[in-house]
CSV table of C-alpha atoms and ligand atoms in Angstrom, one decimal:
chain,number,residue,atom,x,y,z
D,126,MET,CA,64.0,48.6,39.2
D,127,SER,CA,62.2,49.0,35.8
D,128,ARG,CA,58.6,50.0,35.9
D,129,LYS,CA,55.9,47.5,34.9
D,130,ASN,CA,53.8,48.6,31.9
D,131,ILE,CA,50.1,48.1,32.8
D,132,VAL,CA,47.1,47.8,30.5
D,133,ILE,CA,43.7,48.2,32.1
D,134,LEU,CA,40.7,46.8,30.1
D,135,GLY,CA,37.7,48.4,31.9
D,136,SER,CA,39.6,51.3,33.5
D,137,THR,CA,36.5,53.4,34.1
D,138,GLY,CA,34.8,50.7,36.2
D,139,SER,CA,35.1,50.1,39.9
D,140,ILE,CA,38.0,47.7,39.6
D,141,GLY,CA,39.7,49.9,36.9
D,142,GLN,CA,39.5,53.0,39.2
D,143,ASN,CA,40.8,51.1,42.2
D,144,THR,CA,43.7,49.8,40.0
D,145,LEU,CA,44.6,53.3,39.0
D,146,GLN,CA,44.6,54.3,42.7
D,147,VAL,CA,47.2,51.6,43.4
D,148,ILE,CA,49.3,52.6,40.4
D,149,GLU,CA,49.1,56.3,41.4
D,150,ALA,CA,50.5,55.4,44.9
D,151,PHE,CA,53.5,53.5,43.4
D,152,PRO,CA,54.7,55.6,40.4
D,153,GLU,CA,58.2,54.2,40.7
D,154,ARG,CA,56.8,50.6,40.1
D,155,PHE,CA,54.1,51.0,37.5
D,156,ASN,CA,53.5,52.9,34.3
D,157,VAL,CA,50.1,53.1,32.6
D,158,LEU,CA,50.5,51.8,29.0
D,159,GLY,CA,46.9,51.5,27.9
D,160,LEU,CA,43.4,52.2,29.1
D,161,ALA,CA,40.1,50.9,27.7
D,162,ALA,CA,36.4,51.5,28.4
D,163,ALA,CA,33.1,50.8,26.7
D,164,LYS,CA,31.5,54.3,26.5
D,165,ASN,CA,32.4,56.5,29.4
D,166,THR,CA,34.5,58.9,27.2
D,167,GLU,CA,34.6,61.7,29.8
D,168,LEU,CA,36.1,59.6,32.5
D,169,LEU,CA,38.5,57.9,30.1
D,170,LEU,CA,39.7,61.3,29.0
D,171,GLU,CA,40.2,62.5,32.6
D,172,GLN,CA,42.2,59.3,33.2
D,173,ALA,CA,44.3,59.9,30.0
D,174,ARG,CA,45.1,63.5,31.1
D,175,LYS,CA,46.3,62.2,34.5
D,176,PHE,CA,48.1,59.0,33.6
D,177,ARG,CA,49.3,59.8,30.1
D,178,PRO,CA,48.9,56.3,28.6
D,179,LYS,CA,50.3,55.6,25.2
D,180,TYR,CA,47.0,54.1,24.0
D,181,CYS,CA,43.3,54.7,24.8
D,182,CYS,CA,40.5,52.5,23.5
D,183,LEU,CA,36.7,52.7,23.5
D,184,MET,CA,34.4,49.9,22.4
D,185,PHE,CA,32.6,52.2,19.9
D,186,GLU,CA,34.4,54.5,17.5
D,187,GLU,CA,31.6,57.0,17.7
D,188,SER,CA,32.2,57.5,21.4
D,189,PHE,CA,35.4,59.3,20.4
D,190,ARG,CA,33.5,61.7,18.1
D,191,GLY,CA,34.2,65.3,19.1
D,192,TYR,CA,36.9,64.2,21.6
D,193,GLU,CA,39.7,63.3,19.2
D,194,ALA,CA,41.6,66.5,19.6
D,195,GLN,CA,41.4,66.3,23.4
D,196,PHE,CA,42.7,62.8,23.5
D,197,LYS,CA,45.5,63.7,21.0
D,198,GLU,CA,46.6,66.5,23.4
D,199,THR,CA,47.2,63.8,26.0
D,200,GLY,CA,49.7,62.2,23.6
D,201,CYS,CA,47.8,58.9,23.3
D,202,GLU,CA,46.9,56.9,20.2
D,203,LEU,CA,43.2,56.1,19.8
D,204,LEU,CA,42.0,52.5,19.3
D,205,TRP,CA,38.5,51.2,19.2
D,206,GLY,CA,36.2,48.2,19.1
D,207,LYS,CA,36.9,44.6,19.7
D,208,GLU,CA,40.1,44.8,17.7
D,209,GLY,CA,41.3,47.7,19.8
D,210,TYR,CA,40.7,45.6,23.0
D,211,LYS,CA,42.5,42.7,21.5
D,212,THR,CA,45.5,44.8,20.4
D,213,LEU,CA,45.8,46.4,23.8
D,214,ALA,CA,45.5,43.0,25.5
D,215,SER,CA,48.3,41.4,23.5
D,216,MET,CA,50.8,44.3,22.8
D,217,ASN,CA,54.5,43.5,23.2
D,218,GLU,CA,55.2,46.4,25.6
D,219,ALA,CA,52.6,45.3,28.1
D,220,ASP,CA,53.9,43.5,31.3
D,221,ILE,CA,50.5,43.1,33.0
D,222,VAL,CA,47.0,43.1,31.6
D,223,VAL,CA,44.3,43.9,34.1
D,224,SER,CA,41.1,42.2,32.8
D,225,SER,CA,38.4,44.2,34.5
D,226,MET,CA,35.6,44.6,32.0
D,227,VAL,CA,32.2,43.3,33.2
D,228,GLY,CA,30.5,40.3,31.6
D,229,ALA,CA,31.1,37.8,28.8
D,230,ALA,CA,32.5,40.7,26.7
D,231,GLY,CA,35.7,40.1,28.8
D,232,LEU,CA,36.3,36.6,27.3
D,233,ILE,CA,37.9,37.5,23.9
D,234,PRO,CA,40.3,40.2,25.3
D,235,THR,CA,41.3,37.9,28.1
D,236,ILE,CA,42.0,35.1,25.7
D,237,SER,CA,44.1,37.5,23.6
D,238,ALA,CA,46.2,38.4,26.7
D,239,VAL,CA,46.6,34.8,27.7
D,240,GLU,CA,47.4,33.7,24.1
D,241,ALA,CA,50.2,36.4,24.1
D,242,GLY,CA,51.6,34.9,27.3
D,243,LYS,CA,51.0,38.0,29.4
D,244,THR,CA,50.7,38.2,33.1
D,245,VAL,CA,46.9,38.7,33.6
D,246,ALA,CA,45.4,40.2,36.7
D,247,LEU,CA,41.9,38.7,36.4
D,248,ALA,CA,38.8,40.4,37.8
D,249,ASN,CA,36.5,39.4,34.9
D,250,LYS,CA,35.2,36.2,36.5
D,251,GLU,CA,32.7,35.7,33.6
D,252,SER,CA,35.5,34.8,31.3
D,253,LEU,CA,36.3,31.8,33.4
D,254,VAL,CA,32.6,31.0,34.0
D,255,ILE,CA,32.0,30.6,30.3
D,256,GLY,CA,35.5,29.8,29.0
D,257,GLY,CA,37.4,28.4,32.0
D,258,GLU,CA,38.5,25.2,30.2
D,259,LEU,CA,39.7,27.1,27.2
D,260,VAL,CA,41.4,30.0,29.0
D,261,MET,CA,43.3,27.7,31.4
D,262,SER,CA,44.4,25.4,28.6
D,263,ILE,CA,45.8,28.3,26.6
D,264,ALA,CA,47.6,29.6,29.7
D,265,LYS,CA,49.1,26.2,30.2
D,266,ARG,CA,50.4,26.2,26.6
D,267,THR,CA,51.7,29.8,26.5
D,268,GLY,CA,52.9,30.1,30.1
D,269,ALA,CA,50.7,33.1,30.8
D,270,GLN,CA,50.3,33.6,34.6
D,271,ILE,CA,46.8,34.4,35.9
D,272,PHE,CA,46.6,36.2,39.2
D,273,PRO,CA,43.1,36.4,40.7
D,274,VAL,CA,41.8,39.9,41.6
D,275,ASP,CA,38.5,38.7,43.1
D,276,SER,CA,39.1,39.0,46.8
D,277,GLU,CA,38.0,35.4,47.6
D,278,HIS,CA,40.2,33.9,44.9
D,279,SER,CA,43.1,36.1,45.9
D,280,ALA,CA,42.6,34.9,49.4
D,281,VAL,CA,42.7,31.2,48.3
D,282,PHE,CA,45.8,31.9,46.2
D,283,GLN,CA,47.5,33.5,49.2
D,284,CYS,CA,46.5,30.6,51.5
D,285,LEU,CA,47.8,28.1,49.0
D,286,ASN,CA,51.1,29.9,48.7
D,287,GLY,CA,52.4,27.5,46.1
D,288,GLU,CA,51.3,24.3,48.0
D,289,ASP,CA,50.4,21.3,45.8
D,290,LYS,CA,46.7,21.1,45.1
D,291,ALA,CA,46.8,17.4,46.2
D,292,LYS,CA,47.1,18.7,49.8
D,293,ILE,CA,43.7,20.5,49.6
D,294,HIS,CA,40.8,19.1,51.6
D,295,ASN,CA,38.4,22.0,51.0
D,296,ILE,CA,38.4,25.5,49.6
D,297,ILE,CA,36.0,27.6,51.7
D,298,LEU,CA,34.7,30.7,49.9
D,299,THR,CA,33.2,33.3,52.2
D,300,ALA,CA,30.1,35.3,51.2
D,301,SER,CA,28.8,38.4,52.9
D,302,GLY,CA,25.2,37.3,52.0
D,303,GLY,CA,24.5,40.7,50.3
D,304,PRO,CA,21.8,43.2,51.3
D,305,PHE,CA,19.0,40.6,51.4
D,306,TRP,CA,20.7,38.0,53.5
D,307,ASP,CA,17.9,37.8,56.1
D,308,ARG,CA,14.9,38.4,53.8
D,309,SER,CA,12.3,35.9,52.9
D,310,LEU,CA,11.6,34.9,49.2
D,311,GLU,CA,8.4,36.9,49.4
D,312,GLU,CA,10.2,40.0,50.7
D,313,MET,CA,12.8,39.7,48.0
D,314,GLU,CA,10.3,39.2,45.1
D,315,ASN,CA,9.7,43.0,44.6
D,316,ALA,CA,13.0,44.3,46.1
D,317,ARG,CA,13.8,47.8,44.9
D,318,VAL,CA,16.8,48.4,42.7
D,319,GLU,CA,18.1,51.0,45.2
D,320,ASP,CA,18.0,48.4,48.0
D,321,ALA,CA,19.7,45.7,45.8
D,322,LEU,CA,22.5,48.2,45.0
D,323,ASN,CA,23.1,49.0,48.7
D,324,HIS,CA,25.7,46.4,49.5
D,325,PRO,CA,26.6,46.3,53.2
D,326,ASN,CA,30.4,45.9,52.9
D,327,TRP,CA,31.7,46.4,49.3
D,328,SER,CA,31.4,49.3,46.9
D,329,MET,CA,31.3,47.7,43.4
D,330,GLY,CA,29.8,48.0,39.9
D,331,ALA,CA,26.1,47.6,39.5
D,332,LYS,CA,26.1,44.1,37.9
D,333,ILE,CA,28.2,42.4,40.5
D,334,THR,CA,26.3,44.2,43.3
D,335,VAL,CA,23.0,42.8,42.0
D,336,ASP,CA,24.7,39.4,41.6
D,337,SER,CA,25.7,39.6,45.3
D,338,ALA,CA,22.1,40.3,46.3
D,339,THR,CA,20.9,37.2,44.4
D,340,MET,CA,24.0,35.3,45.5
D,341,MET,CA,24.6,34.5,41.8
D,342,ASN,CA,28.0,36.1,42.4
D,343,LYS,CA,29.0,33.3,44.8
D,344,GLY,CA,27.8,30.7,42.3
D,345,LEU,CA,30.0,32.4,39.6
D,346,GLU,CA,32.9,32.3,42.1
D,347,VAL,CA,32.5,28.6,42.7
D,348,ILE,CA,32.9,28.1,38.9
D,349,GLU,CA,35.8,30.6,38.8
D,350,ALA,CA,37.6,28.7,41.7
D,351,ARG,CA,37.0,25.3,40.0
D,352,TRP,CA,39.0,26.5,37.0
D,353,LEU,CA,41.6,28.7,38.7
D,354,PHE,CA,42.6,26.1,41.2
D,355,ASP,CA,41.7,22.9,39.2
D,356,VAL,CA,39.8,21.3,42.1
D,357,ASP,CA,36.7,19.1,42.2
D,358,VAL,CA,33.5,21.1,42.8
D,359,GLU,CA,32.7,18.9,45.8
D,360,LYS,CA,35.8,20.5,47.5
D,361,ILE,CA,34.5,24.0,47.1
D,362,LYS,CA,32.3,25.2,50.0
D,363,VAL,CA,30.5,28.5,50.6
D,364,LEU,CA,30.1,30.0,54.1
D,365,ILE,CA,28.1,33.1,55.0
D,366,HIS,CA,30.4,35.5,56.8
D,367,ARG,CA,28.6,38.8,57.3
D,368,GLN,CA,31.7,40.9,58.3
D,369,SER,CA,33.7,40.4,55.1
D,370,ILE,CA,36.9,40.2,57.0
D,371,VAL,CA,37.9,36.6,56.3
D,372,HIS,CA,38.1,36.7,52.5
D,373,SER,CA,38.3,32.9,52.1
D,374,MET,CA,40.1,29.8,53.5
D,375,VAL,CA,41.8,26.6,52.5
D,376,GLU,CA,41.5,23.5,54.6
D,377,PHE,CA,44.4,21.1,54.1
D,378,LYS,CA,44.4,17.3,54.3
D,379,ASP,CA,46.0,17.4,57.8
D,380,GLY,CA,43.2,19.5,59.2
D,381,ALA,CA,45.2,22.7,59.2
D,382,ILE,CA,43.2,25.7,57.9
D,383,MET,CA,44.8,28.8,56.4
D,384,ALA,CA,42.6,32.0,56.1
D,385,GLN,CA,43.4,35.4,54.6
D,386,LEU,CA,41.9,38.3,56.5
D,387,GLY,CA,41.9,42.1,55.9
D,388,SER,CA,39.6,45.1,55.4
D,389,PRO,CA,37.1,44.8,52.6
D,390,ASP,CA,39.1,47.0,50.2
D,391,MET,CA,39.7,45.8,46.6
D,392,ARG,CA,43.0,47.7,46.4
D,393,ILE,CA,44.5,44.9,48.6
D,394,PRO,CA,43.9,42.0,46.1
D,395,ILE,CA,44.6,44.3,43.1
D,396,ALA,CA,48.0,45.3,44.5
D,397,TYR,CA,48.9,41.7,45.2
D,398,ALA,CA,48.0,40.7,41.7
D,399,LEU,CA,50.2,43.5,40.3
D,400,SER,CA,53.1,43.0,42.7
D,401,TRP,CA,53.3,39.2,43.4
D,402,PRO,CA,55.4,37.9,45.0
D,403,GLU,CA,56.1,41.2,46.8
D,404,ARG,CA,53.7,43.1,49.0
D,405,LEU,CA,53.2,46.8,48.7
D,406,ALA,CA,52.9,49.2,51.6
D,407,LEU,CA,49.3,50.2,51.0
D,408,GLU,CA,47.6,52.9,53.0
D,409,VAL,CA,44.4,51.0,53.8
D,410,LYS,CA,42.2,50.7,56.9
D,411,ARG,CA,43.8,48.1,59.2
D,412,VAL,CA,41.7,45.4,60.9
D,413,SER,CA,41.1,45.9,64.6
D,414,PHE,CA,40.0,42.5,66.0
D,415,THR,CA,39.0,44.1,69.3
D,416,ASP,CA,36.7,46.5,67.4
D,417,ILE,CA,35.1,43.7,65.4
D,418,ALA,CA,35.0,41.4,68.5
D,419,ARG,CA,33.0,38.7,66.7
D,420,LEU,CA,33.5,36.9,63.4
D,421,THR,CA,30.4,34.8,62.4
D,422,PHE,CA,29.9,31.9,60.0
D,423,GLU,CA,26.8,30.1,58.8
D,424,GLN,CA,25.6,27.8,56.0
D,425,PRO,CA,24.0,29.5,53.0
D,426,ASP,CA,20.3,29.0,52.3
D,427,PHE,CA,20.0,27.4,48.9
D,428,GLU,CA,16.1,27.7,49.0
D,429,ARG,CA,16.1,31.4,49.4
D,430,PHE,CA,19.1,31.9,47.0
D,431,PRO,CA,18.4,29.4,44.1
D,432,LEU,CA,21.0,31.0,41.9
D,433,LEU,CA,23.7,29.8,44.2
D,434,ARG,CA,22.4,26.3,43.8
D,435,LEU,CA,22.3,26.8,40.0
D,436,GLY,CA,25.9,28.1,40.1
D,437,TYR,CA,27.0,24.9,41.8
D,438,GLU,CA,25.1,22.9,39.2
D,439,ALA,CA,26.8,24.8,36.4
D,440,ALA,CA,30.2,24.3,38.1
D,441,LYS,CA,29.6,20.5,37.9
D,442,ARG,CA,28.1,20.4,34.4
D,443,GLY,CA,30.2,23.0,32.7
D,444,GLY,CA,30.0,23.5,28.9
D,445,SER,CA,26.8,25.0,27.5
D,446,TYR,CA,25.1,25.0,30.9
D,447,SER,CA,27.7,27.3,32.4
D,448,VAL,CA,27.7,29.6,29.3
D,449,ALA,CA,23.8,29.8,29.4
D,450,LEU,CA,23.7,30.4,33.1
D,451,ASN,CA,26.0,33.4,32.7
D,452,ALA,CA,24.3,34.8,29.6
D,453,ALA,CA,20.8,34.5,31.0
D,454,ASN,CA,21.9,36.1,34.3
D,455,GLU,CA,23.6,39.0,32.5
D,456,LEU,CA,20.4,39.9,30.5
D,457,ALA,CA,18.1,39.3,33.5
D,458,VAL,CA,20.2,41.6,35.7
D,459,GLU,CA,20.3,44.3,33.0
D,460,ALA,CA,16.5,44.0,32.7
D,461,TYR,CA,16.1,44.3,36.4
D,462,LEU,CA,18.4,47.4,36.6
D,463,ALA,CA,16.4,48.9,33.7
D,464,ARG,CA,13.3,48.2,35.9
D,465,ARG,CA,11.8,45.9,33.2
D,466,ILE,CA,11.5,42.9,35.5
D,467,ARG,CA,11.1,42.3,39.3
D,468,PHE,CA,14.0,41.1,41.5
D,469,GLY,CA,12.3,37.7,41.8
D,470,ALA,CA,12.2,37.3,38.1
D,471,ILE,CA,16.0,37.2,37.7
D,472,GLN,CA,16.2,33.6,39.0
D,473,LYS,CA,13.1,32.7,37.0
D,474,VAL,CA,14.6,33.9,33.7
D,475,VAL,CA,17.9,32.0,34.5
D,476,SER,CA,16.3,28.7,35.5
D,477,GLY,CA,13.8,29.0,32.5
D,478,VAL,CA,16.7,29.4,30.0
D,479,LEU,CA,18.7,26.5,31.6
D,480,GLU,CA,15.6,24.2,31.2
D,481,LYS,CA,15.8,24.9,27.4
D,482,ILE,CA,19.5,24.4,26.9
D,483,GLU,CA,21.0,21.1,25.9
D,484,GLN,CA,24.1,19.9,27.7
D,485,ARG,CA,27.1,20.2,25.4
D,486,ASP,CA,30.8,20.5,25.7
D,487,CYS,CA,32.2,24.0,24.9
D,488,LYS,CA,35.9,23.5,24.2
D,489,SER,CA,36.3,26.1,21.4
D,490,LEU,CA,35.6,29.9,21.3
D,491,ASP,CA,33.0,29.3,18.5
D,492,GLU,CA,31.1,26.8,20.6
D,493,ILE,CA,31.1,29.2,23.6
D,494,LEU,CA,29.9,32.1,21.4
D,495,TYR,CA,27.2,29.9,19.9
D,496,TRP,CA,25.6,28.9,23.2
D,497,ASP,CA,26.1,32.4,24.6
D,498,SER,CA,24.0,33.8,21.7
D,499,LEU,CA,21.3,31.1,21.9
D,500,ALA,CA,20.9,31.6,25.6
D,501,ARG,CA,20.6,35.4,25.1
D,502,LEU,CA,17.8,34.9,22.6
D,503,TYR,CA,15.9,32.6,25.0
D,504,ALA,CA,16.5,35.0,27.9
D,505,GLU,CA,15.3,38.1,25.9
D,506,ASP,CA,12.2,36.2,24.9
D,507,MET,CA,11.6,35.2,28.5
D,508,ILE,CA,12.2,38.7,29.8
D,509,GLY,CA,9.7,40.1,27.3
D,510,ARG,CA,7.1,37.7,28.6
D,511,THR,CA,8.0,38.3,32.3
D,512,GLU,CA,8.1,42.2,32.1
D,513,SER,CA,6.4,43.8,35.1
T,655,NAP,N1,33.9,45.8,41.7
T,655,NAP,C1,34.5,44.9,42.5
T,655,NAP,O1,34.8,45.2,43.6
T,655,NAP,C2,34.7,43.5,42.0
T,655,NAP,C3,35.2,42.6,42.9
T,655,NAP,C4,35.5,41.3,42.4
T,655,NAP,C5,35.3,41.0,41.0
T,655,NAP,N2,34.9,42.0,40.2
T,655,NAP,C6,34.7,41.6,38.8
T,655,NAP,O2,35.4,42.6,38.0
T,655,NAP,C7,34.7,42.8,36.8
T,655,NAP,C8,34.4,44.3,36.7
T,655,NAP,O3,33.5,44.7,37.7
T,655,NAP,P1,33.3,46.2,38.1
T,655,NAP,O4,32.5,46.2,39.4
T,655,NAP,O5,34.6,47.0,38.1
T,655,NAP,O6,32.3,46.7,36.9
T,655,NAP,P2,31.9,48.1,36.4
T,655,NAP,O7,32.2,49.1,37.5
T,655,NAP,O8,30.6,48.0,35.9
T,655,NAP,O9,33.0,48.5,35.3
T,655,NAP,C9,33.0,47.7,34.1
T,655,NAP,C10,34.1,48.2,33.2
T,655,NAP,O10,34.0,47.5,31.9
T,655,NAP,C11,33.7,48.4,30.8
T,655,NAP,N3,32.8,47.6,30.0
T,655,NAP,C12,31.4,47.4,30.2
T,655,NAP,N4,30.9,46.7,29.2
T,655,NAP,C13,31.9,46.5,28.3
T,655,NAP,C14,32.0,45.9,27.0
T,655,NAP,N5,30.9,45.3,26.5
T,655,NAP,N6,33.2,45.9,26.4
T,655,NAP,C15,34.2,46.4,26.9
T,655,NAP,N7,34.3,47.0,28.1
T,655,NAP,C16,33.1,47.1,28.8
T,655,NAP,C17,33.1,49.6,31.5
T,655,NAP,O11,33.2,50.7,30.6
T,655,NAP,P3,32.2,52.0,30.7
T,655,NAP,O12,32.5,52.6,32.1
T,655,NAP,O13,32.6,52.9,29.6
T,655,NAP,O14,30.8,51.5,30.6
T,655,NAP,C18,33.9,49.7,32.7
T,655,NAP,O15,35.2,50.2,32.5
T,655,NAP,C19,33.4,42.0,36.8
T,655,NAP,O16,33.6,40.8,36.1
T,655,NAP,C20,33.2,41.7,38.3
T,655,NAP,O17,32.5,40.5,38.5
T,655,NAP,C21,34.5,43.2,40.6
């Protein structure tokens, strides 16, 4: 069996590091061809020493300064910037591109990979939130396969198992509810960054962890599911499931429901995206139903988590509304993590920006980038006026 050449865009992040763990466990199946990060030069170098990729890429050329000789010693060629990311995403030798950057910055490299007809293991949900229509239409034209890495979407993909979408009655995305699941709006208003970053079940990057605390993450996932599975938004439901054992479900027309269960461990969906249609013998914690004893499900509270409601609204409207929702949320979360604004201000910034945005289609990359920049300007202005 020939080894698959893997490129990881965002290798120093939570998904990137989990992907390298999977690759390390199956050296006979996978070879690391390229690794890319934004600015974490030390960790990228450590990864280059261990995995000996042919290429390493950093977003900023100056991040390599003083490290060139050490990278050269590992035998890799250095790339940088947006062009570097695009080159890595589309290179001939790559079999699978793992798109695991965070934020809207993932859109252009993801498009490059899809345009080149690559198999894409997609963690970067923001690229579908802002460019779902474009990305999926390019994939249709080039034949690029997109395998979801997000655990909920991987679960839906596994439940569907190739069944026709006409058979779907509902897709049920489960949500842990995050760390503030039982808090009142007043209690959440001044929630500390340390508490927002303390997710009960998953260990993830900072941005998605805060998105889980506001439940924006589930809103973004509704939009992601709408594009990945090409279903009406009305058919995508969200259920709070505190234990994070049922990763999502599909209810079919005949009333049968398929669910995918497992430990909350991102290596499981990552490995499936890399090895489909095979399953790898992963060493992960096995689910013991008798230890868990109870699996619970309840309706989400759209009043206490208004960003979930706005996520649904964006899934229905699409276009500039979806792009602006994502851009405003990215800046608001960044400002919250930098302790510039309160937790409660995140949703105020997002809804304030959405009130100012006209509804327009976004079919081209230029249109997406235009609305993204405009929403960022509005968000920065609003954050400046909201600062605590
Ligand atoms: N973590 C999870 O369990 C999980 C689960 C489902 C979906 N996802 C999705 O997967 C994506 C990655 O999440 P994560 O938790 O792994 O994030 P993370 O830990 O913050 O890692 C982000 C990665 O992207 C790189 N990066 C950041 N900004 C960049 C930019 N402007 N251009 C290029 N690269 C950039 C970072 O490089 P530096 O380290 O150099 O900054 C890092 O390698 C997100 O879209 C998230 O929603 C994550």
